[in-house]
XYZ file of C-alpha atoms in Angstrom:
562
model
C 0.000 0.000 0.000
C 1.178 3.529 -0.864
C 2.157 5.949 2.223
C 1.718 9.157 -0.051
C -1.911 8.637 -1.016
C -2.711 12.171 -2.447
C -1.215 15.767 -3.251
C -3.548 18.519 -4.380
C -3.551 22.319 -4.166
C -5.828 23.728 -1.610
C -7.743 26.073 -4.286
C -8.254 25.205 -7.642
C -6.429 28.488 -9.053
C -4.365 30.729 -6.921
C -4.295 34.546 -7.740
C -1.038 37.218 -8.159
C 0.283 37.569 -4.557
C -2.044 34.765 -2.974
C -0.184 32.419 -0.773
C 0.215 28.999 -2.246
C -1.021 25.904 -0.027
C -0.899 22.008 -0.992
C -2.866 19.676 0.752
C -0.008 16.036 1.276
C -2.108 13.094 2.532
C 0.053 10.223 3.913
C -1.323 6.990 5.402
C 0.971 4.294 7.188
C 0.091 0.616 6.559
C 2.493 -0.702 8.994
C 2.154 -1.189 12.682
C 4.694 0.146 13.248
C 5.830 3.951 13.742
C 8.255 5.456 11.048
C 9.814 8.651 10.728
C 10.037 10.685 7.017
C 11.006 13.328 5.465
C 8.800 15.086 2.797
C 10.662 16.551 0.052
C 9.323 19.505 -2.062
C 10.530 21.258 -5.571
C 8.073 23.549 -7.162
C 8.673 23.794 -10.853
C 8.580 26.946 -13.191
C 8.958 25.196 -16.864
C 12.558 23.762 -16.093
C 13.402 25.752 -13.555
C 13.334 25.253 -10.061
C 11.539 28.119 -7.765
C 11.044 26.945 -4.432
C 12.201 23.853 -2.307
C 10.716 22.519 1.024
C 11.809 19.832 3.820
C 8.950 18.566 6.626
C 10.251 15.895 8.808
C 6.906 13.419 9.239
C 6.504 11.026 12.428
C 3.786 8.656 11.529
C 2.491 6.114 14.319
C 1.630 2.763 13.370
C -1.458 3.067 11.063
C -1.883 6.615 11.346
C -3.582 8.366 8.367
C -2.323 11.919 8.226
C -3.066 15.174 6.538
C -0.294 17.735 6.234
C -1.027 21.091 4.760
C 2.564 22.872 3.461
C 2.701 26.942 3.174
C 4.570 27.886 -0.596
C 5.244 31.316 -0.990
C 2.970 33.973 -2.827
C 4.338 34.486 -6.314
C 4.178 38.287 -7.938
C 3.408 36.836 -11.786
C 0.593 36.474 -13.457
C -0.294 33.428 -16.174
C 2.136 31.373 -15.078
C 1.683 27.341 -14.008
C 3.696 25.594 -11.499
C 4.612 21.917 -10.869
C 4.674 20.792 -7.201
C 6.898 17.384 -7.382
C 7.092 15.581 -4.134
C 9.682 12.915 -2.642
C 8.952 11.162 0.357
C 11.635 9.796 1.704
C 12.904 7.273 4.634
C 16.192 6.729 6.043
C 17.416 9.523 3.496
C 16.272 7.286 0.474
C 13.385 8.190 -1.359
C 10.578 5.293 -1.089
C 7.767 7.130 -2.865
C 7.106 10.151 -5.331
C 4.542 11.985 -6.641
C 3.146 15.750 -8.213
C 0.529 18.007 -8.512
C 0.404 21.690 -10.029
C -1.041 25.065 -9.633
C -1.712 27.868 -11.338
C -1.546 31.649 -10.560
C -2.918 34.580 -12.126
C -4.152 38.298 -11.972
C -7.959 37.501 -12.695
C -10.230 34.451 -13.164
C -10.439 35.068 -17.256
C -6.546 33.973 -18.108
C -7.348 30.403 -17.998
C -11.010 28.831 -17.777
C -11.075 25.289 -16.747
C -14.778 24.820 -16.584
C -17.053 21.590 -14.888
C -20.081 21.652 -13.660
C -22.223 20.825 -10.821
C -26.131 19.096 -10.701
C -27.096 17.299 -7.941
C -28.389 19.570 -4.974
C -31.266 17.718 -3.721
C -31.650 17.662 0.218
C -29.977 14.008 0.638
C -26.545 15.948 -1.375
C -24.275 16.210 2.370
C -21.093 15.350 1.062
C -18.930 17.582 -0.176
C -16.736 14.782 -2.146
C -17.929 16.284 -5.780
C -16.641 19.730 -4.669
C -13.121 18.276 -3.993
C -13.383 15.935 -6.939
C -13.410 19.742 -9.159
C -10.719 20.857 -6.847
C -8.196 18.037 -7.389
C -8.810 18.857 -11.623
C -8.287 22.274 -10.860
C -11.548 23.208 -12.199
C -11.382 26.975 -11.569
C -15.100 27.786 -13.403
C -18.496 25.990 -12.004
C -21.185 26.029 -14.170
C -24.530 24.879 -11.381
C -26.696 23.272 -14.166
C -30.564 23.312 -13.783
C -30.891 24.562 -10.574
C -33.082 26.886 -11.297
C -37.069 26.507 -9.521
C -38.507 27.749 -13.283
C -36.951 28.810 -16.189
C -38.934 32.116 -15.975
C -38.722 32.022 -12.280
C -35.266 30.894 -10.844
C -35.811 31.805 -6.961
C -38.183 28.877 -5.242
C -41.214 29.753 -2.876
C -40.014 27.236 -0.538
C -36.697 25.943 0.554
C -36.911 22.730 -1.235
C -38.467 22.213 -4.784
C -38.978 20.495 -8.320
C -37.920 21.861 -11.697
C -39.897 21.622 -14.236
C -37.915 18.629 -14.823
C -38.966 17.291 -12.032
C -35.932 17.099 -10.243
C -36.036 17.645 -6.588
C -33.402 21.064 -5.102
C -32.965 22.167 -2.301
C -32.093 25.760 -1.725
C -29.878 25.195 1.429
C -27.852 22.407 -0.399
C -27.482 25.098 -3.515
C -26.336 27.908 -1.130
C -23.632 25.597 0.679
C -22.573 24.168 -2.461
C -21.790 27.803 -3.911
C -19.481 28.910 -0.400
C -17.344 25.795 -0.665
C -16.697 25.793 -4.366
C -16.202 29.884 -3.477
C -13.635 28.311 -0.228
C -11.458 26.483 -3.431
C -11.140 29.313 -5.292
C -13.704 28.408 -7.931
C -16.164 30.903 -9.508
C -19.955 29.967 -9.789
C -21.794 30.224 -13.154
C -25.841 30.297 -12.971
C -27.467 28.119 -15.234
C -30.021 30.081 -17.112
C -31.489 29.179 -20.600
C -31.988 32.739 -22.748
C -35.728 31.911 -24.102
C -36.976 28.934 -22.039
C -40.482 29.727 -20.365
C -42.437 27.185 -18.703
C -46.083 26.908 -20.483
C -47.818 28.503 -17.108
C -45.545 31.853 -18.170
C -45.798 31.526 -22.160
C -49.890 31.660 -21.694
C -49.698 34.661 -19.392
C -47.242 36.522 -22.192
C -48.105 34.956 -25.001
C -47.171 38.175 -27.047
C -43.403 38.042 -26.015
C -43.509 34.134 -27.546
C -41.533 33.184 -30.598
C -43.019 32.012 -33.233
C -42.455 29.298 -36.632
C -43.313 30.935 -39.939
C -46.354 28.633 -39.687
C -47.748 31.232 -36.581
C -46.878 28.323 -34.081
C -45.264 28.772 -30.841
C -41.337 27.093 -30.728
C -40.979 24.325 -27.927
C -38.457 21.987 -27.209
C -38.742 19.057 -25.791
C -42.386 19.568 -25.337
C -41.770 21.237 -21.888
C -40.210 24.916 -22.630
C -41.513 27.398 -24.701
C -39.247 29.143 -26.673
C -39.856 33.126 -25.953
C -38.676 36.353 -28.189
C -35.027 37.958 -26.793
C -35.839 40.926 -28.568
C -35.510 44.435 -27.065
C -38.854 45.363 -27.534
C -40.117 41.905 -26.011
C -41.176 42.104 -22.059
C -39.396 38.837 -22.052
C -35.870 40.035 -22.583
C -36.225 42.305 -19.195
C -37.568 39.962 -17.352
C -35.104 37.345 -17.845
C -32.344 39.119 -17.151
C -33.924 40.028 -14.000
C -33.792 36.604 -13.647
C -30.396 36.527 -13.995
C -29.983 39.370 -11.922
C -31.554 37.828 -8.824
C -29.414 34.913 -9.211
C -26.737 37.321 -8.648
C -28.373 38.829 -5.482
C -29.956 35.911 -3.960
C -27.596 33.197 -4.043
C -24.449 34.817 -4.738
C -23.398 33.309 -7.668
C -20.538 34.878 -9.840
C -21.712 34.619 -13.190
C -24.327 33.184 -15.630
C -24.079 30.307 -18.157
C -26.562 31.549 -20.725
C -27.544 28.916 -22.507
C -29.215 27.969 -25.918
C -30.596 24.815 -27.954
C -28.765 25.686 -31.291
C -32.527 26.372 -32.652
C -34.382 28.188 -33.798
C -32.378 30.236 -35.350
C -35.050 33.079 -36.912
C -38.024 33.445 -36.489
C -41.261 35.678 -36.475
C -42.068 37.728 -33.435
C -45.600 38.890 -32.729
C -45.012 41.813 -30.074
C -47.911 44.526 -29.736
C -50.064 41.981 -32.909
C -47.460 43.355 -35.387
C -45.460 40.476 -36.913
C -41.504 40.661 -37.999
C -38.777 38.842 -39.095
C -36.169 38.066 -36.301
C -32.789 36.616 -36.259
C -30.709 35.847 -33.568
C -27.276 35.715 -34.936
C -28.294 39.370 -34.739
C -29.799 39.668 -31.765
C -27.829 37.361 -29.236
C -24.626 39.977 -29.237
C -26.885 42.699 -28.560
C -28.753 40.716 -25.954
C -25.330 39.745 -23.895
C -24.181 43.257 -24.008
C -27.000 44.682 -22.667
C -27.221 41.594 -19.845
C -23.502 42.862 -18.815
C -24.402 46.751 -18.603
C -27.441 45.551 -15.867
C -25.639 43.035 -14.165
C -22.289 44.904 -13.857
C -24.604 47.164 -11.681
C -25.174 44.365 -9.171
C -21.320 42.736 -9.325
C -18.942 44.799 -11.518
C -16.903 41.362 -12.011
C -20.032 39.313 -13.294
C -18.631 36.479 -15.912
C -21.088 36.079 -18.808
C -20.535 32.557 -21.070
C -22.988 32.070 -23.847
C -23.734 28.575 -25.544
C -22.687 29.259 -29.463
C -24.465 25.726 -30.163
C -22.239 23.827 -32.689
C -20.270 26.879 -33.440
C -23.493 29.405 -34.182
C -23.343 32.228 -34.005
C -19.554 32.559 -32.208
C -18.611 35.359 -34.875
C -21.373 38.025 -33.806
C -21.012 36.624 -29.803
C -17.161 36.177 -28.932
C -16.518 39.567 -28.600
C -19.342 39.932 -25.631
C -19.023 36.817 -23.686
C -15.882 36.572 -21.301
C -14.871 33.188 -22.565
C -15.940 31.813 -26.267
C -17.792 28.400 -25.501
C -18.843 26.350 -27.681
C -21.047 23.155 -27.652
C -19.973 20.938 -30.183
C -22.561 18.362 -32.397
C -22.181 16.586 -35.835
C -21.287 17.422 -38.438
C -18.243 18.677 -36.684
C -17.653 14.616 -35.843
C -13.971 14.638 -36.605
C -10.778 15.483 -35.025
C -9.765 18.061 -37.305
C -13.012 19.524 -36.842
C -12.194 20.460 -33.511
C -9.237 21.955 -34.696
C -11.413 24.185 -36.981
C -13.881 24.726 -34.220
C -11.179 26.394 -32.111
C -9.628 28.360 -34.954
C -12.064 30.431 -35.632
C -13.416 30.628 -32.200
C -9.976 32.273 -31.382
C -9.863 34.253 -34.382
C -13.609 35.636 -33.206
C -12.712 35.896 -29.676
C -9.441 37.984 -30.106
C -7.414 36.022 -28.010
C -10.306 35.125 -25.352
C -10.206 31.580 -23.675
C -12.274 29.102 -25.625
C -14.272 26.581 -24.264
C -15.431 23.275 -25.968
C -18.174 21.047 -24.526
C -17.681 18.060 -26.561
C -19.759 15.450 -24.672
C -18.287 11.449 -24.702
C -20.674 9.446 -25.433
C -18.722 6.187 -25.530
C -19.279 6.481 -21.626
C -22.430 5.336 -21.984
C -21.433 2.090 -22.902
C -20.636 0.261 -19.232
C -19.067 -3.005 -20.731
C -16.481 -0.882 -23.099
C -14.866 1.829 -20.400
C -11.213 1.033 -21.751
C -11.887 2.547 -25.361
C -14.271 5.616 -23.707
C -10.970 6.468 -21.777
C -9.176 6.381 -24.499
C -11.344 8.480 -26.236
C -11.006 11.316 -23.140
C -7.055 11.161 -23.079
C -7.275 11.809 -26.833
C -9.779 14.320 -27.227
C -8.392 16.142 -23.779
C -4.787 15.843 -25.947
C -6.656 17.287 -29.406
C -8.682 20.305 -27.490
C -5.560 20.912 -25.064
C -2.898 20.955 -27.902
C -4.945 23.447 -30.347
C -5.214 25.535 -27.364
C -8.561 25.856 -26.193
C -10.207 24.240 -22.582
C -12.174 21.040 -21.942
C -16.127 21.175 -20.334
C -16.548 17.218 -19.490
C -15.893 16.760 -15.913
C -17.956 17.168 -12.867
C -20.086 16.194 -9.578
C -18.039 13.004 -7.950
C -15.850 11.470 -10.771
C -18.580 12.393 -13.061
C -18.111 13.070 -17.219
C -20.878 14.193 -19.324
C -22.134 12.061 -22.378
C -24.860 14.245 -23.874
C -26.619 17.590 -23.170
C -28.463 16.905 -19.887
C -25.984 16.799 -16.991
C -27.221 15.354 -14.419
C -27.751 12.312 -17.203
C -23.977 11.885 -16.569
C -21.566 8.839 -16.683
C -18.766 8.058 -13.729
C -15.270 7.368 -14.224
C -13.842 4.313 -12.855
C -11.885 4.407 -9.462
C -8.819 2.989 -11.614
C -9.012 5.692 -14.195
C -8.772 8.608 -12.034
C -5.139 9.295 -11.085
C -4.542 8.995 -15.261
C -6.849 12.028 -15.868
C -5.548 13.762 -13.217
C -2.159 13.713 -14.121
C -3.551 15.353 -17.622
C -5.369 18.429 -15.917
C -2.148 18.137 -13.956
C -0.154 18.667 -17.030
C -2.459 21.033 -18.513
C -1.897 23.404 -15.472
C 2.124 22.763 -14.929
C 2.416 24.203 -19.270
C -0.822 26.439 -19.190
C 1.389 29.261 -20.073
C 2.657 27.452 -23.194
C -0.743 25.514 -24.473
C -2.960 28.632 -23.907
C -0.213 30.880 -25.115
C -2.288 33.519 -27.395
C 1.091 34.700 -29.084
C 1.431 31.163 -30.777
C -0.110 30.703 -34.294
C -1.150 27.542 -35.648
C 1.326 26.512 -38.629
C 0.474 22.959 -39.117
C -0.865 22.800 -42.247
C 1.676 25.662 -43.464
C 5.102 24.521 -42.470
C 5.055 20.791 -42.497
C 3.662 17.677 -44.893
C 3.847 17.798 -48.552
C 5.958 20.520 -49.872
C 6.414 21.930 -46.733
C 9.915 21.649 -45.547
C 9.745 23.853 -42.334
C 9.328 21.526 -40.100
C 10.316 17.327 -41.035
C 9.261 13.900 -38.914
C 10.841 10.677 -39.542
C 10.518 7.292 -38.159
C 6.836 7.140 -38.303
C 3.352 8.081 -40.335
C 2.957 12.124 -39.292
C -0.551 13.647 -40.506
C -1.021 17.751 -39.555
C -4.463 17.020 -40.040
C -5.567 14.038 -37.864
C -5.718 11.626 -40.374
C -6.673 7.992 -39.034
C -3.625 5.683 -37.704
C -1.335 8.755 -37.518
C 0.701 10.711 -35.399
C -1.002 13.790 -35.709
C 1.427 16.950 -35.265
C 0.296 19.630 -33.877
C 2.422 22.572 -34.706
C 2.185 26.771 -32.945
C 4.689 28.945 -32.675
C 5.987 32.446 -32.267
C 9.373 34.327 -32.062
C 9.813 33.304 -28.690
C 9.250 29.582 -28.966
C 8.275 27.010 -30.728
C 5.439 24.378 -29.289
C 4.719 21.397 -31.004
C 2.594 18.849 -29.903
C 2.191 14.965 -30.696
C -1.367 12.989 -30.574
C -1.036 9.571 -31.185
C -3.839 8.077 -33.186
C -1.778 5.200 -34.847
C -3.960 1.970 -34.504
C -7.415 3.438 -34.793
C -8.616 3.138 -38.365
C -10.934 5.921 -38.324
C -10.941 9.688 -36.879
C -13.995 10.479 -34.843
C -13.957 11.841 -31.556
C -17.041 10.768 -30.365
C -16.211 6.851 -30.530
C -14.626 4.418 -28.269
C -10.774 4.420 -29.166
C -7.958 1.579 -29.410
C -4.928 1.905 -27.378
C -2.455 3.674 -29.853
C 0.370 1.972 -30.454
C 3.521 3.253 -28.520
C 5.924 5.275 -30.516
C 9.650 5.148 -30.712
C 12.472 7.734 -31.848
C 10.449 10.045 -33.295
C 13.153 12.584 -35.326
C 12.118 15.597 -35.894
C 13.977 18.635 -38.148
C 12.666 22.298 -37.317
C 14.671 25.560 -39.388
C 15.564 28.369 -36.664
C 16.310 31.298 -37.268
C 18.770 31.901 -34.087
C 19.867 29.576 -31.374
C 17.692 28.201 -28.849
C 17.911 28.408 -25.153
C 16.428 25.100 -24.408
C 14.551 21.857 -25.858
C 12.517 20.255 -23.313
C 9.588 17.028 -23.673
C 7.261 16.741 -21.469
C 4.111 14.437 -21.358
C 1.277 13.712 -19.011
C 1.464 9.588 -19.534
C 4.351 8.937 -17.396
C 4.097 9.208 -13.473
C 4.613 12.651 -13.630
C 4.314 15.387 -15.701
C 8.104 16.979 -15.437
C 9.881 18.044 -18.537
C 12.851 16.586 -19.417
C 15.569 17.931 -21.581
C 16.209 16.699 -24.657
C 19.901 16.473 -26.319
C 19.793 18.494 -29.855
C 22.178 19.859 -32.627
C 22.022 22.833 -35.552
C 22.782 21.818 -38.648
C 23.330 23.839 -41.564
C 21.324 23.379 -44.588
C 20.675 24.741 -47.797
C 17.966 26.946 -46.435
C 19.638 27.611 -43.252
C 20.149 26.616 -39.803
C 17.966 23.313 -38.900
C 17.700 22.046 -35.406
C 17.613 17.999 -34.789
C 16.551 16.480 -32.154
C 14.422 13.706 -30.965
C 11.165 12.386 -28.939
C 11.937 9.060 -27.031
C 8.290 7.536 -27.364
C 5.274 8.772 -27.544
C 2.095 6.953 -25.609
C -1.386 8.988 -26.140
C 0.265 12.663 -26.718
C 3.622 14.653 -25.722
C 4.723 17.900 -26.163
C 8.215 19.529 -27.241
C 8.974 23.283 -26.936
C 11.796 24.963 -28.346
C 12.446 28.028 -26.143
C 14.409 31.547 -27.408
């Protein structure tokens, strides 16, 4: 049995000047007492910032939870690696990491899961340190609302029109201790969703087909008219606003279906032609100017369902999220996805929610967790964030949350060491300096940047090593995804075990000499980068840098730093 059982920072995101704290849990098997010494080196890239020694005295059995004190850091974007050596009789018996983050305001880095369970029997508070341990910095508290015209309950415990049971108590305690971690609380609330009761009370603020019939979905919301000159746009933003007020909540998910898309509004009997690619950017903006009033910090994320209408929205929302749906069903769709979502957001955070749905299928958990360490490596590498995790070791599978799968006990500690990873290099993968130049400088005549020993595809093509190439004058970042033994390239399906990689050579031209080469990867027991041996060549169009990636598992990452 291990003695170091766990490492985790104590929030999930740590702001400029904050003191640092990790959380070491230790547990000693033996009956017998034995006396340790924990060993600390926090991590900056490759260089080491901070080292700690705690003598331990453990009594026989004793299960112990030691809580270190880092120093406050004066940066801002920057991600940390805490790697920890516990040691006995001044040889190390055990070893482990975690990472952190730190950073001026919530809005460098979204890492966003969600919450949906807050009936009265919820008294654990296991799913809130589940988010902590992924360093889930964003909570999005789905469906909590009493009605989706009226979020605040007449009692303390209620059903949604789902028929869900909440209870307010639960919801309110829920918020403080994700607030205690360091994690901000998004509201749930659908833009146009009115229960029937509300639609036949304001049935002139509905939204209408071009047949004259009211838009529903699922045959329990009606689908009301977000136009300015429609009651219903005040009055769900008041909505929004008492979510604010009442239950302290930090911000508000605004979500959509993806339809309809136009349609005819019948406001004062006069009917018009209305589309919401124009009128969703108007909408958010004028959300922020009324909510600012009641919290000047309020985060706003809106739903562009399967990438509509991101170009008209990015530039309100505080993070571009996106949920993605066929016929963006392949890998390089994703990478499209995020393109443009960047190129729309100028340089805001994107956000994919690109449900697994292999997790549905309970006899065939090996390929679905496949599936997440690839898709995690696609999103992550193209430089954009991950909604899938939540609750207590919960991943979402389709649309309605608290419809979610679990992750298996055993698959745990190998997704954490990726959100580990993603947090340790957050400075590098979410790097908005770095253009993408995969299709540009390497394959076909492209002669920038050269692979050997292997089949290389910039483009995800099936049973490839799919390169992933961004860079700017500063460094160069190129990532590895391994999709060699799966014969086809959509994300949504259950996924072979790639087949390891060896020796992986790799020619990049430079244009000056680089500081360092470093790999690092998330598949190994920790996520430390190691330096890699290199040489400059000269060739006929210049200086080329060699080098080489030992092996490559699911996905690894080399940056050239200037």
């Amino acid at each position: 049995m291990k003695i170091l059982t766990d490492i985790f920072p104590l929030k999930a995101q740590f702001l400029k000047n904050e003191q640092v704290r990790l959380r070491i849990r230790l547990s000693n098997p033996e009956p017998r007492s034995r006396n340790l010494t924990v060993q600390i080196t926090v991590m900056h890239l490759t260089q080491a910032v901070e080292e700690k020694e705690i003598k331990v005295s453990l009594r026989a059995l004793e299960v112990f939870t030691l809580d270190v004190e880092l120093s406050a850091w004066n940066t801002d974007f920057e991600g940390f690696g805490a790697d920890v050596s516990l040691l006995e009789n001044e040889s190390v018996i055990e070893s482990g990491s975690t990472a952190f983050d730190i950073v001026s305001n919530w809005r460098k880095a979204t890492r966003y899961g969600f919450l949906s369970e807050f009936g009265p029997e919820e008294t654990s508070d296991a799913d809130v340190e589940f988010l902590l341990k992924f360093h889930i910095n964003l909570v999005q508290f789905y469906d909590w609302v009493y009605r989706h015209d009226d979020y605040i309950p007449p009692q303390q415990e209620y059903l949604d029109l789902m028929g869900k049971k909440h209870s307010l108590p639960v919801l309110k305690r829920k918020i403080k201790e994700c607030h205690d971690c360091g994690m901000k609380t998004f509201a749930y609330g659908a833009v146009y969703a009115a229960s029937e009761e509300y639609y036949r009370a304001q049935e002139d603020s509905g939204f209408y087909t071009s047949s004259g019939q009211p838009y529903r979905f699922i045959d329990i919301f009606y689908i009301m008219n977000i136009a300015e000159d429609s009651l219903w746009r005040s009055h769900i933003v008041g909505e929004y606003e008492k979510a604010l007020k009442a239950e302290n909540f930090d911000g508000i998910h605004i979500d959509t279906y993806g339809f309809p898309k136009s349609g005819i509004s019948k406001v004062g009997g006069n009917e018009k032609e209305i589309y919401l690619d124009k009128e969703f950017p108007v909408f958010i903006r004028d959300a922020r100017a009324r909510l600012s009033q009641t919290d000047p910090d309020c985060g706003l994320i809106f739903n562009n369902v399967c990438n509509w209408p991101v170009d008209g929205t990015a530039a309100e929302a505080d993070a571009v999220y996106i949920e993605v749906w066929e016929p963006y069903e392949r890998y390089y769709h994703i990478q499209q996805i995020i393109a443009r979502a960047k190129n729309a957001g100028n340089g805001k955070p994107v956000i994919l929610a690109a449900y697994l749905k292999p997790f549905q299928e309970k006899d065939r958990e090996t390929e679905a967790e496949n599936a997440a360490l690839l898709l995690t490596a696609a999103i992550t590498a193209n430089g954009a964030y991950h909604l899938l995790l939540g609750e207590e070791n919960g991943v979402l599978t389709q649309g309605y949350y608290p419809d979610h799968s679990t992750l298996r006990d055993a698959f745990l500690p190998r997704m954490r060491r990726y959100y580990d990873f993603i947090v340790r290099y957050g400075e590098i993968l979410f790097d908005g300096t770095l253009r993408d130049v995969s299709m540009t400088h390497s394959g076909g005549d492209n002669l920038e940047y050269q692979f050997k020993n292997g089949r290389f595809s910039p483009y995800a093509q099936p049973d490839s090593v799919w390169t992933v190439i961004r860079e700017s004058h500063e460094r160069k970042v190129l990532n590895f995804i391994n999709l060699t033994g799966n014969g086809e390239d959509f994300w949504n399906k259950g996924k072979q075990p790639p087949v390891l990689q060896h020796d992986i050579q790799i020619c990049a031209e430079i244009l000056k000499q680089p500081k360092a080469v470093y790999w690092a990867c998330p598949d190994g027991e920790d996520g430390k980068p190691k330096l890699l041996p290199y040489r400059v060549e000269e060739g006929q169009r210049g200086k080329v840098l060699e080098t080489c990636l030992p092996e490559l598992r699911f996905w690894s990452m080399i940056v050239i730093e200037f």
